[in-house]
Coordinates of C-alpha atoms in Angstrom, one line a residue:
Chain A
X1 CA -114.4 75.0 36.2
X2 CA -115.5 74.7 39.9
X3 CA -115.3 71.6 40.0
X4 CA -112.5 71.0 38.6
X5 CA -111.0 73.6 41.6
X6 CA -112.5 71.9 44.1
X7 CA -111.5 68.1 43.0
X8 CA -107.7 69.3 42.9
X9 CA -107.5 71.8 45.9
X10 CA -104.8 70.0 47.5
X11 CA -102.4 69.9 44.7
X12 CA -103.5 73.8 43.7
X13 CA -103.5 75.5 47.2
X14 CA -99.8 73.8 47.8
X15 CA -98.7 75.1 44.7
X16 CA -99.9 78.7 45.3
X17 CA -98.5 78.1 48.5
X18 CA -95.1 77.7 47.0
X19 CA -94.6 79.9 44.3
X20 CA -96.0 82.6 46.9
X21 CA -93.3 81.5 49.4
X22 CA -90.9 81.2 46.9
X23 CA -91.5 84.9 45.6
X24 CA -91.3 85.9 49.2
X25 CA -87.9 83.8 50.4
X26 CA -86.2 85.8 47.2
X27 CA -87.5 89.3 48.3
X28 CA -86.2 88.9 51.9
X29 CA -83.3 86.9 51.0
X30 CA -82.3 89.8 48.5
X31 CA -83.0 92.6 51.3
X32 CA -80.6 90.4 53.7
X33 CA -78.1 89.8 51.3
X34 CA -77.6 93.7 50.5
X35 CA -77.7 94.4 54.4
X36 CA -74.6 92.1 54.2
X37 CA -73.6 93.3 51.1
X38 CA -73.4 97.0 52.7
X39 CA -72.0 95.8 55.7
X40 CA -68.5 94.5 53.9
X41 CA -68.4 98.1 52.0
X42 CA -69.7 96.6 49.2
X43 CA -72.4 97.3 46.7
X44 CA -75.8 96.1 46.8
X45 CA -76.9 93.8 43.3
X46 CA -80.2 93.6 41.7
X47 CA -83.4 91.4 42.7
X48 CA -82.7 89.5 39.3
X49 CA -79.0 89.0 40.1
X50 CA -79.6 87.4 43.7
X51 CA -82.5 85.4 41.7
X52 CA -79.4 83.8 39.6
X53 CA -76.9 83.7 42.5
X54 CA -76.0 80.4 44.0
X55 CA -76.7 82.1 47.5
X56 CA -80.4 82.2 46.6
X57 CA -80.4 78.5 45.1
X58 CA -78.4 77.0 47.9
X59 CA -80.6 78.5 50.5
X60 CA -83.8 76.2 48.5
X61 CA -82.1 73.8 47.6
X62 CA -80.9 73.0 51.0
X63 CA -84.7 72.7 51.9
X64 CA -86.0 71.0 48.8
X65 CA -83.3 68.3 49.4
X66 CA -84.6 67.5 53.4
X67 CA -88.1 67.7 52.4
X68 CA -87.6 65.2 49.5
X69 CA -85.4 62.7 51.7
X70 CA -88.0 62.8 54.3
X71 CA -90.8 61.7 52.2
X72 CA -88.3 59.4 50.6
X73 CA -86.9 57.7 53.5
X74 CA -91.3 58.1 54.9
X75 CA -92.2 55.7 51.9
X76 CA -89.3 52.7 51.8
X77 CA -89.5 52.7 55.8
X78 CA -93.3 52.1 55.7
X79 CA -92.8 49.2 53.6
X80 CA -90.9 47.6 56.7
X81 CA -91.1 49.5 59.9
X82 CA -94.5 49.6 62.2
X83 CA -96.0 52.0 64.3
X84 CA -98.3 50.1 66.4
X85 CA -101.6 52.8 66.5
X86 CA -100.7 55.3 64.1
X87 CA -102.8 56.0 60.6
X88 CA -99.2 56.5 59.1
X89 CA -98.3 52.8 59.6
X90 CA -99.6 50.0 57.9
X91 CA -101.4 47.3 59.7
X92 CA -98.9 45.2 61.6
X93 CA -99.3 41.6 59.5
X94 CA -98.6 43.6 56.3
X95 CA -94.8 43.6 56.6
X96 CA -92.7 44.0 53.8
X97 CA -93.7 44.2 49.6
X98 CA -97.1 42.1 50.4
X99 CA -98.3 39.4 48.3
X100 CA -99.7 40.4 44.4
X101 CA -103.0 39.7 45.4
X102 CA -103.2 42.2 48.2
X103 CA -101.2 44.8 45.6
X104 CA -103.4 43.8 42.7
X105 CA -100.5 43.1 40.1
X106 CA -100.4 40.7 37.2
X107 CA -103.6 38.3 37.3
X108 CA -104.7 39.8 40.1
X109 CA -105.1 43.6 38.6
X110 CA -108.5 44.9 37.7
X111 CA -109.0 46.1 33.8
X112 CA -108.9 49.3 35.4
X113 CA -105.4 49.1 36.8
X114 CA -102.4 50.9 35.4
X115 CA -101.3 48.9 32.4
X116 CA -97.8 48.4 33.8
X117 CA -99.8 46.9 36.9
X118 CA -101.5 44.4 34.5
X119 CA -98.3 43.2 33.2
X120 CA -96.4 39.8 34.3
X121 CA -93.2 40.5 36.5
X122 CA -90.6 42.0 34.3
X123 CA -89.0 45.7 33.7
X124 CA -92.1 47.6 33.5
X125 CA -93.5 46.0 36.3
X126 CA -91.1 46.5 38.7
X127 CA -90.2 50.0 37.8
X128 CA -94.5 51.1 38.0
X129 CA -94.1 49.1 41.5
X130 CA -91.4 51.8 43.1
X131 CA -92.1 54.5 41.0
X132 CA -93.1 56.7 43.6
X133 CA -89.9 55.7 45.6
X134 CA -87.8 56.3 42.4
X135 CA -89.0 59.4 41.1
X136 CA -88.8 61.6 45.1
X137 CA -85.2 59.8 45.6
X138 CA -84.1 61.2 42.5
X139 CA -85.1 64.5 43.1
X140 CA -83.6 64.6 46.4
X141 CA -80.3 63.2 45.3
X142 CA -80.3 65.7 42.5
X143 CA -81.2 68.5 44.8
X144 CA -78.7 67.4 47.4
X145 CA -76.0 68.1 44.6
X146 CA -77.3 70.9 43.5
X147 CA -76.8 71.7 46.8
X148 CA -73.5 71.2 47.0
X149 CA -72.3 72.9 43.7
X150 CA -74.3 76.4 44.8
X151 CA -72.9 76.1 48.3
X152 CA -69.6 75.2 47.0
X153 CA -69.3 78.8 45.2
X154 CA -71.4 80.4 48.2
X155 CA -68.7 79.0 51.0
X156 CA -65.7 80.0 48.4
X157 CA -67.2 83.7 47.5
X158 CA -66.9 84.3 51.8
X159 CA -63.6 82.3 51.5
X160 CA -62.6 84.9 49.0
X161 CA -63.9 87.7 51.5
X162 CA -62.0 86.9 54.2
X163 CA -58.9 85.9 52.1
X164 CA -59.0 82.2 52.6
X165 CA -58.2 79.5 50.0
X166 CA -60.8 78.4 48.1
X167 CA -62.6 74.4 48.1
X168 CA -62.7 72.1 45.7
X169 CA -66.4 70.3 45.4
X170 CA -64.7 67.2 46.8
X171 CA -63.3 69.1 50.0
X172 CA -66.8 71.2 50.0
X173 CA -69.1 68.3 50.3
X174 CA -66.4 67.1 53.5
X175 CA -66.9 70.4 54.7
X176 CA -68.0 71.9 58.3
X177 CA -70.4 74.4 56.1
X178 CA -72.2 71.4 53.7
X179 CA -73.0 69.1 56.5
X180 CA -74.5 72.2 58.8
X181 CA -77.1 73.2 55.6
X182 CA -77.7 69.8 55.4
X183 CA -77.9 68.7 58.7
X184 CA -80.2 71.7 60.1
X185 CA -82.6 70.3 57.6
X186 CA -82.4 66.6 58.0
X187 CA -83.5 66.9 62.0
X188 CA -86.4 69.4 62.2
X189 CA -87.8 66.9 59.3
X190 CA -87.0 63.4 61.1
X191 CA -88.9 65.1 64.2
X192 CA -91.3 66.3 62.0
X193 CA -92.3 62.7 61.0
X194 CA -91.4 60.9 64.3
X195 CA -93.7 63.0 66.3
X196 CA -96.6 62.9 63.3
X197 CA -96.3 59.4 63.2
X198 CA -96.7 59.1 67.2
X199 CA -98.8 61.9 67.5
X200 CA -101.9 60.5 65.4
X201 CA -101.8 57.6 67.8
X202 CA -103.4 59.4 70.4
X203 CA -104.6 62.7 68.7
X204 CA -107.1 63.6 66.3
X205 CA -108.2 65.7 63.7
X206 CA -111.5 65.1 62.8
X207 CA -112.2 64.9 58.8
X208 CA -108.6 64.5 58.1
X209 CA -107.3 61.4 56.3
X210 CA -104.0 62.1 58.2
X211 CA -105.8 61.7 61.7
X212 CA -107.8 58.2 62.1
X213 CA -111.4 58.7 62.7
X214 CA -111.8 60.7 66.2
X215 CA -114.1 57.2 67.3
X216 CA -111.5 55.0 66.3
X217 CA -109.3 53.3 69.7
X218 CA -106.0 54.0 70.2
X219 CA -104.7 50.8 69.0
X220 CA -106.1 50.8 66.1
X221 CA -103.1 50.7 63.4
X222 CA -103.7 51.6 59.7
X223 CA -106.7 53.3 60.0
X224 CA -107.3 56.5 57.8
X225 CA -110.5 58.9 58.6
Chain B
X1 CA -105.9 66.9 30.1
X2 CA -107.7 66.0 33.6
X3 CA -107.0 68.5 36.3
X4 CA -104.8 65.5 38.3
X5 CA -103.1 65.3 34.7
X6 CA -102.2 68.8 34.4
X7 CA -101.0 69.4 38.0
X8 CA -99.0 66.3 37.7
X9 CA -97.2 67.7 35.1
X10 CA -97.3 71.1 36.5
X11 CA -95.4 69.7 39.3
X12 CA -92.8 67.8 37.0
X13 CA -91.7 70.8 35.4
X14 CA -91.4 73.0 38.3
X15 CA -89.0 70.8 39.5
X16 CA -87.3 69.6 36.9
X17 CA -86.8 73.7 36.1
X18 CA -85.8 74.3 39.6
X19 CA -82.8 71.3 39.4
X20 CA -81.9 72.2 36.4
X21 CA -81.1 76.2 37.4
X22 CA -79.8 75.7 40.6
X23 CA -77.2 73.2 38.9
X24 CA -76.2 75.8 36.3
X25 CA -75.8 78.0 38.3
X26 CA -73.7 76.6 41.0
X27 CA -71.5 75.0 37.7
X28 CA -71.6 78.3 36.3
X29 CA -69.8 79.8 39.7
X30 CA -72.9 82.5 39.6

């Protein structure tokens, strides 16, 4: 049992992490929304209603949606684009999909590759090849909509409020109000990246697979501790 | 199940239960 703690800490500790957070984001964002609430004159709702309110889901699924784009846009752009120094980057004569020897696909996969790995080029093949890439663009597409739905009735409930007409999804997602939520996101995590990926050229953290080893030179590209 | 297994799976379902009610409830006007 120990061990099995300690060989999945990461993936535990960030999921803790999370549903602790998440907990926490509804409990404040319930207190703020009946401050509001009493603000207008009107009455406050219950902990389980703002739960199921589309101001609660927009407000993480704006963030879900920036966080899974980042790491989305982070793996296809690593495939092509360089950062001359940093762990994050590949090495610089590894442009591009690299050769099935270097990726250990088809005759070149060891009998303890994935099975779709072992395969010839075909379907299966190529699907297991982006998996990764397909699976955290889906979810950020799909939370980007979901996004856009719950903001949609968020933006028309204060559009009601203040006795304006109402959007339609098509007018929402063209909206001043759809492009800030997303927006806010989008650049604190393209900084986020930039500056990890530039940082790690010349910083370190020593023991981290993030940080090259705190020996290794500057120029040093691809290099995890 | 291995522990990677599990929280694989873990993960998958969080998710996919997260999509799924913030979409009905934005389609539901909630």
């Amino acid at each position: 049992m120990r061990r099995l703690a300690r060989e999945n800490s990461l993936g535990l500790v960030f999921l803790a992490l999370f549903l602790v957070a998440l907990v926490l984001q509804a409990v404040a964002g319930h207190a703020a929304y009946d401050d509001e609430q009493a603000a207008h004159g009107e009455p406050g709702i219950s902990l389980w209603t703002y739960v199921s309110s589309s101001a609660f889901a927009v407000s993480v699924m704006e963030n879900w949606q920036s966080e899974y784009l980042q790491f989305t846009l982070f793996i296809v752009l690593t495939v092509w684009l360089f950062q001359r120094g940093s762990p994050e980057s590949k090495e610089l004569d590894a442009r591009g999909r690299e050769s099935d020897e270097r990726q250990r696909v088809g005759r070149h996969a060891g009998s303890d590759s994935p099975w779709p790995a072992r395969r010839g080029a075909g379907i299966a093949r190529a699907l297991y090849e982006n998996s990764l890439l397909v699976v955290m663009g889906a979810i950020w597409v799909a939370s980007w909509f979901a996004q856009s739905l719950t903001g949609m009735v968020e933006h028309n409930a204060e559009q009601v409020q203040h006795r304006q007409p109402e959007l339609s999804w098509l007018a929402y997602v063209g909206s001043g109000d759809f492009w800030q939520r997303t927006l806010e996101n989008w650049q604190s995590e393209f900084l986020a990246v930039g500056s990890m990926a530039i940082f790690a050229v010349y910083l370190r953290q020593r023991g981290s697979p993030e940080s090259k080893p705190v020996g290794a030179p500057h120029d040093a590209t691809g290099v995890e501790g | 199940m291995s522990g990677p297994r599990a929280l694989f799976a873990i993960y998958v379902v969080l998710i996919a239960v997260g999509l799924a009610a913030a979409i009905l409830i934005g389609a539901s006007g909630r």
